[in-house]
Amino acid sequence: MATCIKVKDVRYHYPGGQEALRGINFTVSEGEYLLICGANGSGKSTIGYLFNGLIPHFFSGIFSGTVEIFGMDTRKKGISELIPRVGLVLQNADAQLFNSCVEDELAFGLESLGLSGMQIEKKIHETADLLHIDHLLKRPPDRLSGGEKRMAGIASILCMSPAILILDEPYANLDGSGISRVRECLRKIHRAGLTVVVIEQRVNSFLEDVSRCLVVDRGKILFDGIASHAGNILVSQGLIPRYPERNKIKSFTTALPGAAGKTLLSVRNLSYRIDGKKILNDVSFDIFRGQAVALLGKNGSGKTTLIKHLNGLYRAKHGEIQFNGHSIAGKTPAQIATMIGLSFQNPNDQFFKSRVEDELRIGLQMVQKEPKEWLEKIGRLFQLQDLLGRSPFRLSEGEKKRVAISSILAMQPEMIVLDEPSAGQDGRSKQMLAIMLCKLIHEGFTTIFVTHDIEFARAVADRWIVLDRGQIAGNGPPESFERIESLI
Amino acid sequence: MKPLDPRTKLLIGMVIITAVFIAGHPVSLFCQLGIILSAVFIFKMSVPFFRSLKLIIPMVGLVFLISWISFDRYSALLLCVRLFNLLASSFLVFQFIRPEDLAAGLRKMKIPFGFVFMLTTAVRFVPLMQNKIRSIREAQMSRGIDLRLKLKNVKNFMAMLGPLLLQSFVLADELAVAMEVRGYGRKNRSFRKDYRLGFSDYIIMVAAVGALVIFIRWETGW
């Protein structure tokens, strides 16, 4: 097979930043299915920007070495000349989709290539047929599910008929069915003869599909070879998390927030509609003090709507929620925050202070508490001591998540609710987070977390609640669920 | 039947908005109000229309209050009907012109692609930014920050503004990359649809402009 990508002695510095790539060399043959993996901040996305000339033509910075695409030096060819050969699907589907419907998304790239109206129509329908997205063509991007957005993003690039398709974290924010769909779609594209390069940190499912794997760490390639031989290095690099057994984790404090075993949260007959559509339908369950509960279900099953009811962001119009035997109806989210702390998926939604320490204190100021010892304990547990003086915006994804959860815990709630705590985290960060949450649970903290990550749920939760189309489809210990994959 | 050319749609939109803008006679104002509300129901737009009233009503209410204090109740009422008609007709016009049609129409009128793209992308990102604002608001309220619209909470709004600005800049950067990888910088863009003004377009344009001229004449006595 002829070489289609040749990367030689490439070094790259982002302007004002650290060296992202430190002398990398590799080649890719036509028709290969390559996985580039590495932890957050390892430089893997930067490698993706090399292939279509975004580096050095779009991103300024210091670039050295050569990148050749079908023998063309990317330094000498502009982005617009490389686009017909190399397609890049970005991680953030919201930025990738900027037209008012999927059909127009596909047409945008084809218009850029200067194709005639008839050719554009033909390409749109060929691509939609290939990816089975005909039913999405007229839909606006904000009405698509996560998996559908990803498929539309892939289609918007694929329709331009590139010989090489690069995908930056195609599994980001997808549920099980979304992942299966994208995975099948990529297999199909590869079988059709395209060179496929996937940049991912959720490596497990890709290892079976790809022909070759590159492991990147701090801007260097640590491993380049057959995917099945990469197992050990993926574990040692923390890309595949190794969760410890819960009973082997020692606790961090002796301060128990209350007697274990009693009902702490009681949800009764909760129903909720948005624009006439039933999102939650007669949901009832009890959570006991000290339990760790994983809330599982497909995207759109009502998980996030449910947890927004728990801290008063949504009012229970039908049904009732009691905490410690008292109804939370009529209480504001700010009042509930001292009892039930809710941390959302994206830590960047929270940060607005210039120092981590100030971020941790902000909630305390609102509720007029200043338990210094408690803050120190949280800092120790979440290993934030060295981060307190740093800007939260400059932290790694794992560190940001730890700061976000700590800022909720700082208010000493009796129960914490976490929305997708492991999303966007590399294996090592997931492992670390799981240990920290287990320590909290050991101390009697009641925890509910929404997740699609079955391994993380197994490591942390002692009870699973599965939602399906707004109803409880399962509620019990993890071992009682036999065919969980079909429900998430 | 051939769908209307985007330029025809644009012209009809401009004629409607101009007619609403220059109407001053109470009969014209209330007739226009009747036509607009009928159009909302005929074209089954009541759900998005009533949702948009959440924004329109406070604005109209404020104008009513100020003009009642400044002039009298009758003038305030007429002014409010006029403002309501203007906002509601603009809403209707933009429900019928898709951003891509607007872009195609403007491009055919030799407006630079960069400007047209900026305009249509801004429309596309409105729902996205609304979601972003909601998620930031919910994240901050969840950690005890009171963001209800009260005077004592003014300083708390920094908690929304900071993350929103930062994420908007990040999104703008990512959008720029997304545009580049889809060939935004390439020359000689083509048109997916072959936009040509047909006979029906010319008839409708002439009829719309004619109706506007008659209306102006009736309204102003010119």
XYZ file of C-alpha atoms in Angstrom:
710
model
C 0.000 0.000 0.000
C 1.269 3.473 -0.872
C 2.023 5.957 1.868
C -0.589 8.701 2.185
C 0.642 10.477 5.341
C 4.289 11.008 6.232
C 5.187 12.881 9.431
C 8.902 13.544 9.933
C 10.622 15.169 12.938
C 7.632 17.363 13.722
C 7.858 19.710 16.685
C 5.201 22.268 17.501
C 4.772 24.997 20.103
C 1.352 26.700 20.494
C 1.798 30.474 20.763
C 2.521 31.293 24.384
C 2.028 27.676 25.394
C 4.056 24.589 26.021
C 5.631 22.381 23.399
C 2.716 20.221 22.215
C 4.685 17.951 19.866
C 8.286 16.985 20.551
C 9.764 15.330 17.502
C 7.249 12.823 16.159
C 7.726 10.464 13.211
C 5.275 8.061 11.597
C 3.714 7.130 8.276
C 0.218 5.981 7.378
C -0.547 3.761 4.387
C -3.606 4.107 2.202
C -6.583 2.147 3.516
C -5.249 1.883 7.079
C -7.496 2.261 10.115
C -5.331 4.012 12.683
C -6.042 4.884 16.307
C -4.106 7.739 17.903
C -4.651 7.675 21.641
C -3.261 9.461 24.641
C -4.318 11.128 27.867
C -5.820 14.650 27.976
C -3.135 17.147 26.988
C -0.881 14.509 25.407
C -0.866 16.274 22.014
C -3.086 13.844 20.098
C -5.556 16.487 18.829
C -2.595 18.626 17.748
C -1.468 15.733 15.528
C -4.913 15.848 13.890
C -4.383 19.504 12.990
C -1.190 18.629 11.083
C -2.828 16.595 8.336
C -4.945 19.236 6.625
C -2.546 22.100 7.165
C -4.352 23.792 10.084
C -0.842 23.699 11.541
C 1.025 25.759 10.333
C -1.483 27.781 8.214
C -4.295 28.416 10.716
C -2.656 27.970 14.121
C 0.337 30.173 14.471
C 3.171 28.979 16.697
C 6.546 27.427 16.119
C 6.439 24.510 13.704
C 9.348 22.471 12.439
C 9.706 19.221 10.513
C 7.657 18.049 7.526
C 4.196 16.617 6.991
C 3.416 15.165 3.579
C -0.046 14.198 2.343
C 0.171 12.103 -0.834
C 3.624 13.610 -1.344
C 2.406 17.225 -0.909
C 4.238 19.221 1.744
C 1.543 20.821 3.959
C 3.819 23.802 4.522
C 3.742 24.579 0.800
C 0.052 23.787 0.215
C -2.744 25.845 1.767
C -5.647 24.402 3.766
C -8.003 24.869 0.839
C -5.766 22.732 -1.387
C -5.573 19.925 1.167
C -9.288 19.800 2.009
C -10.287 17.643 -0.984
C -7.789 15.011 0.250
C -8.130 15.237 4.037
C -11.346 15.637 6.021
C -11.303 16.459 9.736
C -14.344 15.849 11.961
C -14.006 17.990 15.072
C -14.731 16.954 18.633
C -17.285 19.695 19.341
C -20.291 18.860 17.187
C -21.950 22.175 18.099
C -19.147 24.087 16.401
C -18.956 21.637 13.499
C -22.640 22.123 12.634
C -23.285 25.773 11.837
C -26.075 25.630 9.271
C -29.798 25.561 9.892
C -30.394 21.937 8.837
C -28.339 18.814 8.188
C -28.889 18.980 4.436
C -27.382 22.476 4.347
C -24.463 21.254 6.475
C -23.584 18.781 3.768
C -24.145 21.340 1.016
C -21.794 23.900 2.648
C -18.609 21.894 2.028
C -19.729 20.881 -1.454
C -20.416 24.501 -2.393
C -16.902 25.313 -1.152
C -15.540 22.726 -3.586
C -17.401 24.526 -6.363
C -19.592 21.561 -7.407
C -22.676 22.152 -9.514
C -26.166 22.026 -8.021
C -26.843 18.570 -9.460
C -23.555 17.155 -8.197
C -24.267 18.605 -4.745
C -27.728 16.989 -4.579
C -26.258 13.654 -5.714
C -23.474 13.754 -3.108
C -25.882 14.707 -0.316
C -28.134 11.754 -1.032
C -25.289 9.285 -1.568
C -23.747 10.225 1.783
C -27.096 10.181 3.583
C -27.802 6.709 2.159
C -24.394 5.413 3.193
C -24.761 6.625 6.778
C -28.533 6.026 6.999
C -29.287 9.606 7.935
C -31.892 10.428 5.253
C -34.457 11.078 7.996
C -32.195 13.739 9.554
C -31.596 15.830 6.439
C -34.305 18.415 7.133
C -33.686 18.618 10.890
C -31.850 21.573 12.515
C -28.700 20.634 14.482
C -30.168 21.730 17.821
C -32.931 19.119 17.415
C -30.497 16.211 17.039
C -29.359 13.794 19.742
C -25.633 13.506 20.548
C -25.221 10.451 18.293
C -27.167 12.080 15.465
C -25.041 15.231 15.707
C -21.912 13.127 15.426
C -23.297 11.309 12.376
C -24.228 14.637 10.769
C -20.711 15.953 11.488
C -19.133 12.884 9.865
C -21.492 13.190 6.881
C -20.655 16.883 6.427
C -17.006 15.937 5.882
C -17.481 12.571 4.199
C -19.640 14.050 1.435
C -16.586 16.054 0.314
C -15.025 12.672 -0.653
C -11.712 12.965 1.181
C -9.258 10.093 0.780
C -8.280 10.416 4.440
C -10.861 10.879 7.201
C -9.633 12.137 10.586
C -11.982 12.101 13.597
C -11.168 13.901 16.830
C -12.815 12.109 19.777
C -15.859 10.819 17.895
C -17.211 9.095 21.033
C -17.221 12.243 23.200
C -20.545 12.659 25.081
C -22.202 9.677 23.390
C -24.280 7.021 25.098
C -23.938 3.299 24.355
C -26.243 3.294 21.343
C -24.577 6.449 19.948
C -21.167 4.796 20.269
C -22.367 1.622 18.528
C -23.806 3.687 15.695
C -20.648 5.738 15.141
C -18.461 2.647 15.459
C -20.448 0.763 12.821
C -20.399 3.816 10.569
C -16.598 4.069 10.802
C -16.176 0.357 10.033
C -18.315 0.858 6.954
C -16.326 3.902 5.816
C -13.082 1.992 6.265
C -14.432 -1.013 4.340
C -15.294 1.415 1.528
C -11.546 1.999 1.115
C -10.920 5.248 3.000
C -7.951 5.791 5.265
C -9.453 6.403 8.710
C -7.557 8.028 11.570
C -9.365 8.161 14.915
C -8.063 10.290 17.772
C -9.626 8.987 20.995
C -9.053 8.378 24.652
C -11.901 5.864 25.052
C -9.823 3.180 23.443
C -11.477 -0.076 24.507
C -13.955 -0.543 21.685
C -11.642 0.824 18.979
C -8.854 -1.655 19.688
C -10.854 -4.463 18.054
C -11.525 -2.425 14.922
C -8.288 -0.627 14.091
C -5.328 -2.096 12.262
C -2.731 -0.014 14.081
C -2.405 2.071 17.231
C -0.262 5.051 18.162
C 0.084 5.958 21.836
C 1.064 9.575 22.476
C 2.354 10.992 25.735
C 3.525 14.564 26.324
C 4.072 15.203 22.627
C 6.004 11.997 21.907
C 5.000 8.696 20.406
C 5.432 5.937 22.974
C 4.027 3.084 20.954
C 3.430 2.486 17.257
C 2.240 -0.961 16.310
C -0.544 -3.511 16.065
C -3.443 -2.547 18.291
C -3.658 -5.941 20.017
C -0.093 -5.481 21.311
C -0.828 -2.101 22.909
C -2.642 -3.447 25.986
C 0.186 -3.097 28.531
C 1.215 0.388 27.505
C -2.414 1.560 27.503
C -2.762 0.361 31.095
C 0.573 1.849 32.187
C -0.353 5.161 30.531
C -3.648 5.130 32.396
C -5.706 5.082 29.203
C -7.506 1.980 30.372
C -8.520 2.660 33.975
C -7.905 0.019 36.611
C -10.460 0.598 39.330
C -9.586 -0.648 42.814
C -11.995 -2.710 44.892
C -14.125 -0.462 47.058
C -13.495 -2.264 50.346
C -9.748 -1.705 49.945
C -10.100 2.089 49.902
C -9.387 3.814 53.193
C -11.495 6.728 54.368
C -10.133 10.238 54.826
C -12.006 11.605 57.808
C -14.045 10.370 60.717
C -16.772 12.994 60.396
C -19.897 11.101 59.435
C -22.787 13.244 58.236
C -25.492 11.098 59.858
C -26.694 7.651 60.745
C -26.446 5.240 57.834
C -29.348 3.245 56.462
C -32.227 5.706 56.930
C -34.182 7.078 54.002
C -32.577 10.352 52.976
C -34.294 11.121 49.691
C -37.725 10.025 48.649
C -39.108 10.651 45.166
C -42.795 9.887 44.758
C -44.774 9.704 41.489
C -42.683 12.341 39.766
C -43.844 13.264 36.254
C -42.627 16.076 34.022
C -43.495 17.286 30.546
C -41.671 19.642 28.196
C -43.769 21.043 25.316
C -46.347 18.346 25.918
C -43.779 15.537 25.699
C -43.489 13.270 28.722
C -39.899 13.357 29.964
C -40.527 11.718 33.342
C -43.444 9.396 33.895
C -44.463 8.446 37.432
C -40.945 7.988 38.791
C -40.690 6.780 42.401
C -37.685 5.615 44.421
C -35.975 6.013 47.797
C -32.304 6.679 48.433
C -30.872 5.622 51.780
C -28.230 7.491 53.670
C -24.731 6.366 52.690
C -25.757 4.786 49.394
C -23.896 5.306 46.130
C -26.390 5.197 43.303
C -25.610 5.240 39.591
C -28.378 6.637 37.417
C -28.118 4.985 34.019
C -30.032 5.250 30.770
C -29.773 6.344 27.160
C -29.467 9.988 26.161
C -32.958 11.487 26.391
C -34.188 8.933 28.938
C -34.822 11.689 31.507
C -31.764 11.328 33.769
C -30.692 14.979 33.736
C -34.312 16.163 34.072
C -34.647 13.945 37.132
C -31.543 15.268 38.896
C -32.550 18.866 38.152
C -35.677 18.192 40.226
C -33.537 17.086 43.167
C -32.045 20.540 43.770
C -35.046 22.639 42.812
C -33.936 23.744 39.346
C -37.131 22.090 38.107
C -40.234 22.197 40.274
C -42.130 18.976 40.829
C -45.559 19.808 39.383
C -46.733 16.217 39.602
C -45.335 14.165 42.439
C -43.279 14.968 45.500
C -39.647 14.983 46.595
C -38.759 14.703 50.262
C -35.319 15.132 51.772
C -34.807 13.993 55.349
C -38.568 13.610 55.630
C -39.357 17.180 54.543
C -40.679 18.277 51.185
C -38.274 20.426 49.155
C -41.178 22.158 47.384
C -40.943 25.938 47.784
C -37.204 25.925 48.512
C -34.849 27.733 46.120
C -31.848 25.945 44.541
C -29.604 28.139 46.707
C -31.345 26.864 49.861
C -31.247 23.253 48.688
C -27.533 23.539 47.784
C -26.575 23.112 51.469
C -28.493 19.816 51.592
C -28.111 18.424 48.079
C -25.120 19.548 46.006
C -25.405 19.140 42.256
C -22.360 19.276 39.985
C -22.942 19.383 36.238
C -20.989 17.719 33.459
C -19.071 20.739 32.176
C -16.827 22.274 34.869
C -16.304 25.336 32.658
C -19.938 26.321 33.337
C -18.942 27.054 36.931
C -15.604 28.822 36.839
C -15.426 32.612 37.003
C -12.823 33.319 39.686
C -9.138 33.695 38.952
C -7.985 31.239 41.639
C -9.081 27.718 42.532
C -9.282 28.644 46.218
C -11.782 31.434 45.479
C -13.857 29.012 43.408
C -14.065 26.690 46.400
C -15.135 29.500 48.720
C -17.782 31.041 46.489
C -20.562 28.684 47.559
C -19.602 29.103 51.206
C -19.934 32.878 50.980
C -23.417 32.461 49.572
C -24.522 30.261 52.452
C -22.416 32.225 54.958
C -20.350 29.293 56.163
C -16.585 29.176 56.593
C -15.575 25.735 57.816
C -11.828 26.041 57.287
C -11.039 22.512 58.441
C -13.601 21.073 56.103
C -12.092 22.898 53.134
C -8.662 21.547 54.042
C -10.037 18.018 54.189
C -11.646 18.353 50.791
C -8.420 19.812 49.421
C -6.525 16.765 50.708
C -9.048 14.262 49.425
C -9.232 15.741 45.940
C -5.494 16.523 45.897
C -6.002 20.228 45.334
C -3.316 21.553 47.697
C -0.962 22.458 44.870
C -3.733 23.892 42.715
C -5.272 26.398 45.157
C -3.365 29.408 43.829
C -3.745 28.490 40.144
C -6.317 29.715 37.637
C -9.114 27.157 37.213
C -9.150 27.867 33.473
C -5.595 26.584 33.055
C -6.124 23.213 34.714
C -6.290 19.850 32.968
C -9.748 18.314 32.410
C -9.250 15.941 35.347
C -8.194 18.749 37.685
C -11.122 20.924 36.574
C -13.564 18.139 37.389
C -12.047 17.688 40.853
C -12.291 21.432 41.555
C -15.909 21.536 40.336
C -16.974 18.653 42.596
C -15.033 20.105 45.533
C -16.767 23.477 45.155
C -20.094 21.668 45.586
C -18.828 19.603 48.509
C -17.498 22.740 50.193
C -21.040 23.620 51.252
C -21.191 20.384 53.242
C -24.316 18.963 51.651
C -25.534 15.617 52.970
C -25.939 14.308 49.467
C -24.083 15.031 46.251
C -25.444 14.515 42.765
C -22.986 14.377 39.868
C -23.882 14.598 36.194
C -21.536 12.439 34.083
C -18.477 12.773 36.372
C -16.302 10.570 34.130
C -17.219 12.222 30.790
C -14.278 13.787 28.963
C -11.804 12.284 31.470
C -8.897 10.090 30.491
C -8.430 6.709 32.145
C -6.103 7.951 34.861
C -8.442 10.787 35.861
C -11.396 8.389 35.954
C -9.463 6.025 38.172
C -8.487 8.860 40.515
C -12.050 10.191 40.633
C -13.451 6.749 41.376
C -11.072 6.363 44.342
C -11.984 9.813 45.679
C -15.713 9.179 45.379
C -15.345 5.783 47.066
C -13.600 7.502 49.983
C -16.477 9.945 50.281
C -18.998 7.111 50.184
C -17.027 5.218 52.854
C -17.586 8.186 55.127
C -21.307 7.907 54.713
C -21.845 10.549 52.046
C -24.830 9.769 49.919
C -23.992 10.005 46.241
C -26.038 9.843 43.066
C -24.296 10.088 39.736
C -25.533 10.018 36.182
C -23.289 8.051 33.846
C -23.024 6.069 30.627
C -19.773 4.541 31.782
C -20.627 1.034 32.999
C -17.131 0.304 34.338
C -17.137 3.516 36.361
C -20.629 2.711 37.654
C -19.466 -0.778 38.694
C -16.448 0.676 40.479
C -18.281 3.331 42.470
C -21.994 2.484 42.874
C -23.621 -0.127 45.072
C -27.009 0.410 43.460
C -28.140 1.194 39.940
C -31.316 2.904 38.829
C -31.968 2.612 35.097
C -34.280 5.042 33.334
C -35.851 4.267 29.997
C -38.110 6.776 28.236
C -38.843 8.581 31.495
C -39.695 5.482 33.507
C -37.711 3.335 35.890
C -36.669 0.240 33.961
C -34.520 -1.243 36.714
C -33.556 -0.543 40.325
C -31.210 -2.721 42.343
C -27.624 -3.860 42.950
C -25.349 -3.896 39.847
C -25.196 -7.691 39.740
C -28.979 -7.876 39.285
C -28.701 -6.310 35.797
C -28.016 -8.930 33.163
C -28.479 -7.124 29.853
C -27.625 -3.573 30.819
C -26.021 -2.723 27.437
C -29.406 -2.602 25.711
C -30.674 -0.039 28.250
C -27.854 2.481 28.022
C -45.218 25.244 -8.743
C -41.677 26.630 -8.492
C -40.913 27.867 -4.970
C -40.371 31.599 -4.628
C -36.871 32.931 -5.154
C -35.223 34.058 -1.888
C -35.009 37.600 -3.300
C -38.786 37.646 -3.768
C -39.247 36.440 -0.199
C -36.868 39.149 1.017
C -38.757 41.827 -0.907
C -42.131 40.617 0.443
C -40.670 40.690 3.945
C -39.382 44.225 3.442
C -42.741 45.362 2.027
C -44.622 43.914 5.024
C -42.278 45.472 7.556
C -42.329 48.832 5.745
C -46.147 48.787 5.643
C -46.281 48.115 9.376
C -43.636 50.752 10.021
C -45.408 53.581 8.238
C -48.937 52.744 9.449
C -50.211 55.449 11.788
C -53.978 55.545 11.299
C -55.865 53.595 13.990
C -57.855 51.681 11.332
C -54.630 50.575 9.582
C -53.013 49.610 12.848
C -55.911 47.449 14.045
C -56.428 45.907 10.569
C -52.754 44.976 10.483
C -53.034 43.526 13.988
C -55.972 41.407 12.831
C -54.124 40.224 9.718
C -50.987 39.321 11.700
C -52.912 37.349 14.334
C -54.928 35.580 11.618
C -51.681 34.685 9.810
C -50.295 33.227 13.038
C -53.254 30.836 13.285
C -53.618 30.119 9.551
C -49.940 29.148 9.233
C -50.050 27.204 12.527
C -47.392 29.326 14.196
C -49.240 29.825 17.470
C -46.813 27.781 19.639
C -43.565 29.598 18.622
C -45.455 32.905 18.416
C -46.823 32.729 21.948
C -43.380 31.686 23.141
C -41.894 34.789 21.516
C -44.515 36.906 23.314
C -42.483 36.377 26.481
C -39.973 38.804 24.988
C -42.385 41.057 23.090
C -44.933 41.744 25.853
C -42.515 43.225 28.462
C -41.043 45.505 25.793
C -44.478 46.659 24.614
C -45.622 47.079 28.212
C -42.660 49.306 29.020
C -43.327 51.481 25.962
C -47.011 51.762 26.982
C -46.060 52.915 30.465
C -43.524 55.504 29.283
C -45.778 56.917 26.551
C -48.805 57.053 28.877
C -46.747 59.149 31.314
C -45.324 61.284 28.488
C -48.484 61.696 26.333
C -51.894 60.150 27.023
C -53.493 56.709 27.201
C -54.854 56.757 23.627
C -51.476 57.670 22.070
C -49.788 55.065 24.256
C -52.227 52.407 23.020
C -51.621 53.256 19.350
C -47.875 53.300 19.858
C -48.007 49.890 21.508
C -50.131 48.351 18.741
C -47.651 49.715 16.217
C -44.661 48.303 18.081
C -46.413 44.962 18.591
C -47.251 44.772 14.867
C -43.674 45.572 13.944
C -42.187 42.892 16.210
C -44.845 40.289 15.375
C -44.592 40.851 11.600
C -40.788 40.618 11.769
C -41.206 37.350 13.667
C -43.542 36.015 10.968
C -41.311 37.126 8.106
C -38.296 35.369 9.604
C -40.323 32.205 10.163
C -40.854 32.036 6.396
C -37.314 32.893 5.315
C -34.790 30.229 6.292
C -31.325 31.604 7.072
C -29.959 29.739 4.023
C -32.595 31.400 1.783
C -31.721 34.758 3.271
C -28.040 34.038 2.621
C -28.694 32.905 -0.949
C -30.817 35.980 -1.617
C -28.181 38.317 -0.264
C -25.375 36.544 -2.140
C -27.325 36.861 -5.386
C -27.573 40.565 -4.609
C -23.734 40.635 -4.561
C -23.447 41.083 -0.799
C -19.986 39.688 0.236
C -20.108 36.056 1.411
C -18.241 36.884 4.640
C -20.985 39.272 5.747
C -23.787 36.904 4.691
C -22.159 33.991 6.515
C -21.783 36.055 9.679
C -25.474 36.966 9.572
C -26.772 33.436 9.062
C -24.393 31.891 11.576
C -25.521 34.386 14.196
C -29.104 33.181 13.639
C -28.035 29.528 13.856
C -26.170 30.058 17.126
C -29.069 31.738 18.970
C -30.527 28.428 20.281
C -27.034 27.163 21.090
C -26.228 30.255 23.160
C -29.615 30.015 24.869
C -28.743 26.467 25.956
C -25.320 27.636 27.077
C -26.805 30.440 29.189
C -29.262 28.005 30.741
C -26.599 25.439 31.614
C -24.313 28.081 33.179
C -27.233 29.532 35.146
C -28.200 26.104 36.446
C -24.599 25.217 37.326
C -24.179 28.419 39.348
C -27.549 28.150 41.084
C -26.650 24.594 42.059
C -23.791 25.878 44.162
C -25.868 28.386 46.009
C -25.484 31.466 43.819
C -28.792 33.318 43.716
C -29.445 34.454 40.146
C -33.068 35.509 40.474
C -33.783 38.950 39.000
C -33.412 41.025 42.154
C -31.376 44.155 42.802
C -29.329 42.497 45.574
C -28.259 39.774 43.123
C -26.693 42.139 40.567
C -23.120 41.318 41.624
C -23.885 37.584 41.352
C -24.431 37.911 37.624
C -20.674 38.015 37.154
C -20.921 34.262 37.802
C -22.879 33.979 34.565
C -21.063 36.557 32.514
C -17.558 35.153 33.118
C -18.151 31.552 31.948
C -20.429 32.756 29.136
C -17.824 35.115 27.690
C -15.059 32.574 28.006
C -17.069 29.780 26.395
C -18.214 32.121 23.622
C -14.590 32.882 22.753
C -13.752 29.160 22.762
C -16.788 28.447 20.570
C -15.783 31.232 18.167
C -12.313 29.660 17.861
C -13.767 26.211 17.264
C -16.217 27.607 14.719
C -13.349 29.229 12.843
C -11.580 25.844 12.655
C -14.825 24.132 11.579
C -15.273 26.714 8.793
C -11.722 26.232 7.557
C -12.003 22.435 7.389
C -15.168 22.818 5.295
C -13.470 25.069 2.785
C -14.666 28.499 3.889
C -11.454 30.070 2.594
C -11.736 28.560 -0.909
C -12.511 30.770 -3.858
C -15.254 30.220 -6.467
C -17.996 28.869 -4.210
C -20.933 27.466 -6.118
C -24.668 27.611 -5.380
C -26.493 24.420 -4.485
C -29.681 25.751 -5.987
C -29.901 27.621 -9.241
C -31.697 30.732 -8.097
C -33.415 32.436 -11.014
C -36.237 34.901 -10.884
C -39.245 33.353 -12.639
C -42.376 34.929 -14.086
C -44.294 34.301 -10.846
C -41.513 36.060 -8.880
C -41.821 39.186 -11.023
C -45.641 39.180 -10.744
C -45.516 38.830 -6.961
C -42.811 41.488 -6.604
C -44.763 43.982 -8.716
C -47.978 43.167 -6.807
C -46.258 43.572 -3.427
C -44.650 46.905 -4.346
C -47.912 48.098 -5.930
C -49.881 47.210 -2.794
C -47.321 49.077 -0.696
C -47.591 52.186 -2.889
C -51.419 52.132 -2.654
C -51.225 51.687 1.103
C -48.746 54.580 1.497
C -51.009 56.761 -0.629
C -54.077 55.878 1.464
C -52.184 56.282 4.713
C -50.548 59.606 3.942
C -53.119 61.106 1.557
C -50.271 61.678 -0.927
